[in-house]
PDB file of C-alpha atoms in Angstrom:
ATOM      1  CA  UNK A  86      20.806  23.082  17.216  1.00 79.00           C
ATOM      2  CA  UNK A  87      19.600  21.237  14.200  1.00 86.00           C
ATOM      3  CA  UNK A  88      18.514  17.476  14.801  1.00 86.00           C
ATOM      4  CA  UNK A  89      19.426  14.833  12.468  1.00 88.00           C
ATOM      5  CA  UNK A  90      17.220  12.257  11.452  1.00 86.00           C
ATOM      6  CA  UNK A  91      18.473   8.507  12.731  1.00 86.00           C
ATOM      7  CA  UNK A  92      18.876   6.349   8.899  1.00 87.00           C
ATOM      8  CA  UNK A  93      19.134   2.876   8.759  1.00 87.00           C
ATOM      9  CA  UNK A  94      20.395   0.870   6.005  1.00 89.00           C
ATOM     10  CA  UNK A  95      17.940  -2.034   5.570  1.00 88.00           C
ATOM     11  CA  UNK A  96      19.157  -5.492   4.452  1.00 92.00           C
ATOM     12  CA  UNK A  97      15.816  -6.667   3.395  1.00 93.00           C
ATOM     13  CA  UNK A  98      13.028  -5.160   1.114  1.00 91.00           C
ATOM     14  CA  UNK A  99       9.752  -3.760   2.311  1.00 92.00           C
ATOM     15  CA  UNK A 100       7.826  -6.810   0.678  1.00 93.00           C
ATOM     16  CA  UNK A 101      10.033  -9.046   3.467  1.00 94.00           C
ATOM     17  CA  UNK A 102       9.835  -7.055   6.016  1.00 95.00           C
ATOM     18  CA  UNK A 103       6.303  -6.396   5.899  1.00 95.00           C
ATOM     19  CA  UNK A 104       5.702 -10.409   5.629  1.00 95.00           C
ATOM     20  CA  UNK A 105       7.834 -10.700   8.739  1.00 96.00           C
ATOM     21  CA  UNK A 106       6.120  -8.345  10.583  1.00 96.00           C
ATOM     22  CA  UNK A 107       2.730 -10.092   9.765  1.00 97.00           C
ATOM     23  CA  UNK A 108       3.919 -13.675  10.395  1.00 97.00           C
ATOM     24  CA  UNK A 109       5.135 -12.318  13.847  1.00 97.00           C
ATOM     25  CA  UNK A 110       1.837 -11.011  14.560  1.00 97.00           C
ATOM     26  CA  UNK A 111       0.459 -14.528  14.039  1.00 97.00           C
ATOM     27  CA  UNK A 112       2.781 -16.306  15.726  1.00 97.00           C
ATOM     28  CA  UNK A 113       1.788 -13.537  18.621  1.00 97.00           C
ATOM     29  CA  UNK A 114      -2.101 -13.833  18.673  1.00 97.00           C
ATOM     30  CA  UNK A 115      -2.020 -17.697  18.236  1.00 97.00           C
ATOM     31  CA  UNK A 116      -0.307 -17.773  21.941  1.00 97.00           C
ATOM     32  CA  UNK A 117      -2.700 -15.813  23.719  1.00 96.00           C
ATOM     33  CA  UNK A 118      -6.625 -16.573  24.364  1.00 96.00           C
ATOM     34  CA  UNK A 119      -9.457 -15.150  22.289  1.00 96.00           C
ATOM     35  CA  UNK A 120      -9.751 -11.310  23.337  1.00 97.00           C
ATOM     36  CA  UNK A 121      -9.364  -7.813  22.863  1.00 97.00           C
ATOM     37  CA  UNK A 122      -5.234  -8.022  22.615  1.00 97.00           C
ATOM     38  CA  UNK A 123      -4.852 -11.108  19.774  1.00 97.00           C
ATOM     39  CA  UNK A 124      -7.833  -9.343  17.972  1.00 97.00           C
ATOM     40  CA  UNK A 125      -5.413  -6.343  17.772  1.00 97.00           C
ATOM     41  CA  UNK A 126      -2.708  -8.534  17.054  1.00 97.00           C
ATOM     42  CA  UNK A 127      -4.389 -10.561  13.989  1.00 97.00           C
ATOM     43  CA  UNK A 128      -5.860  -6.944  13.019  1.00 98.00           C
ATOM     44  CA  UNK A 129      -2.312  -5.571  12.372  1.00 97.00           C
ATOM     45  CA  UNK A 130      -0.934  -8.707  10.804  1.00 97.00           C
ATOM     46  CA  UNK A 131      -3.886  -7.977   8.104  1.00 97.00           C
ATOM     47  CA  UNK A 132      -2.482  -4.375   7.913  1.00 97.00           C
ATOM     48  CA  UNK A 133       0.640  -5.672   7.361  1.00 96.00           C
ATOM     49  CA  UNK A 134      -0.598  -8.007   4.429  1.00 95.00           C
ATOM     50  CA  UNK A 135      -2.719  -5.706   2.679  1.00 95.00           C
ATOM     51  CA  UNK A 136       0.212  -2.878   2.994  1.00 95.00           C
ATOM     52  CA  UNK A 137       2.272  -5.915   0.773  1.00 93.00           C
ATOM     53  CA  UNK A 138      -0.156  -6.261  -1.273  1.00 90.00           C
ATOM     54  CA  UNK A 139      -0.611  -2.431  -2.359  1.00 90.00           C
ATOM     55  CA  UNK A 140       3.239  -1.620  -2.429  1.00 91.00           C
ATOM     56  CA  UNK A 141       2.974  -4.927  -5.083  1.00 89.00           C
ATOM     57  CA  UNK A 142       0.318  -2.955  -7.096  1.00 86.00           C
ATOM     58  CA  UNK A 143       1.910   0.350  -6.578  1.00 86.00           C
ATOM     59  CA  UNK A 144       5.452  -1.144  -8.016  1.00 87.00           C
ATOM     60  CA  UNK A 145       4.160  -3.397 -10.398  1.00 85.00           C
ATOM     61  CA  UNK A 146       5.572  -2.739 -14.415  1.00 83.00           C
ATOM     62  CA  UNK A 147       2.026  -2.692 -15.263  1.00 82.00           C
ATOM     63  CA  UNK A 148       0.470   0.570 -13.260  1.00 71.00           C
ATOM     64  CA  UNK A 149      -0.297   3.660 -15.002  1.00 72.00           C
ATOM     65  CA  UNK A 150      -1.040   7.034 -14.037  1.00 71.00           C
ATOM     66  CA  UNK A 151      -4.238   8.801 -13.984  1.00 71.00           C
ATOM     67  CA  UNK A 152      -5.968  10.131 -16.500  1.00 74.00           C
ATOM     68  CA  UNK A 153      -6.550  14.182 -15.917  1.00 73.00           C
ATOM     69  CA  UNK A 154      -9.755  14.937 -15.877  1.00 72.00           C
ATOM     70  CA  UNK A 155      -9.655  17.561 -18.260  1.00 71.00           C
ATOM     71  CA  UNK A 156      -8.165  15.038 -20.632  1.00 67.00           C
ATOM     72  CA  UNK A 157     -11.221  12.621 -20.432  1.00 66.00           C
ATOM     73  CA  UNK A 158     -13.840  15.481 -20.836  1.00 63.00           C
ATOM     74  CA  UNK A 159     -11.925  17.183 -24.296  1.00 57.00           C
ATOM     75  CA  UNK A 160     -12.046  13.331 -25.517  1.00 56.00           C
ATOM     76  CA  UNK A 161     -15.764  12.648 -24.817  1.00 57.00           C
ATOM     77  CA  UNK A 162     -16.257  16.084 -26.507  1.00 56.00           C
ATOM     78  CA  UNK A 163     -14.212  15.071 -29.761  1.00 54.00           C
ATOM     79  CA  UNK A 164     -16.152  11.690 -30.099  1.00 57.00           C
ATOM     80  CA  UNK A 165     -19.360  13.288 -30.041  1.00 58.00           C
ATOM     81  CA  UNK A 166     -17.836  15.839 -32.617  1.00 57.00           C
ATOM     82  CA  UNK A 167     -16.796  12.907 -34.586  1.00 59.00           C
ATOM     83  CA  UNK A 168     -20.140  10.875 -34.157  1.00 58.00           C
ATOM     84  CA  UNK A 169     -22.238  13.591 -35.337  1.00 55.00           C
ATOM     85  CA  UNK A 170     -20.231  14.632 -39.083  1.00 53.00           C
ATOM     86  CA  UNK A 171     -20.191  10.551 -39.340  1.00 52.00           C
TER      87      UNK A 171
END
């Protein structure tokens, strides 16, 4: 029997829902005392920033890919080619 994975078509982006998430986790901590369980709480609303944060570094226009490097080592060794026949 093959199983089938369960999709869901979301209405909002991952930038939203991750914000979401982390204001609920807030809203969450701030209504129970200082402890271990709103430590946890403000712990994964930070996750849930810094998760925004990359997938806005990961998708931004800007980003580019590594450099192999194989590349970076056959450049150094044509600028020292060049450097010494200057």
């Amino acid at each position: 029997m093959i199983k089938r994975r369960n999709r869901t078509k979301h209405t909002k982006t991952f930038e939203e829902r991750l914000a979401e998430e982390a204001a609920r986790l807030k809203e969450a901590a701030a209504q129970l005392p200082p402890g271990a369980q709103r430590e946890l709480y403000l712990r994964r609303a930070r996750q849930a920033e810094t998760a925004s944060h990359i997938n806005e570094w990961l998708t931004s226009p800007g980003l580019q890919p590594p450099i192999a490097l194989e590349n970076m080592q056959v450049g150094k060794r044509a600028k020292r080619h060049r450097g010494a026949s200057d």
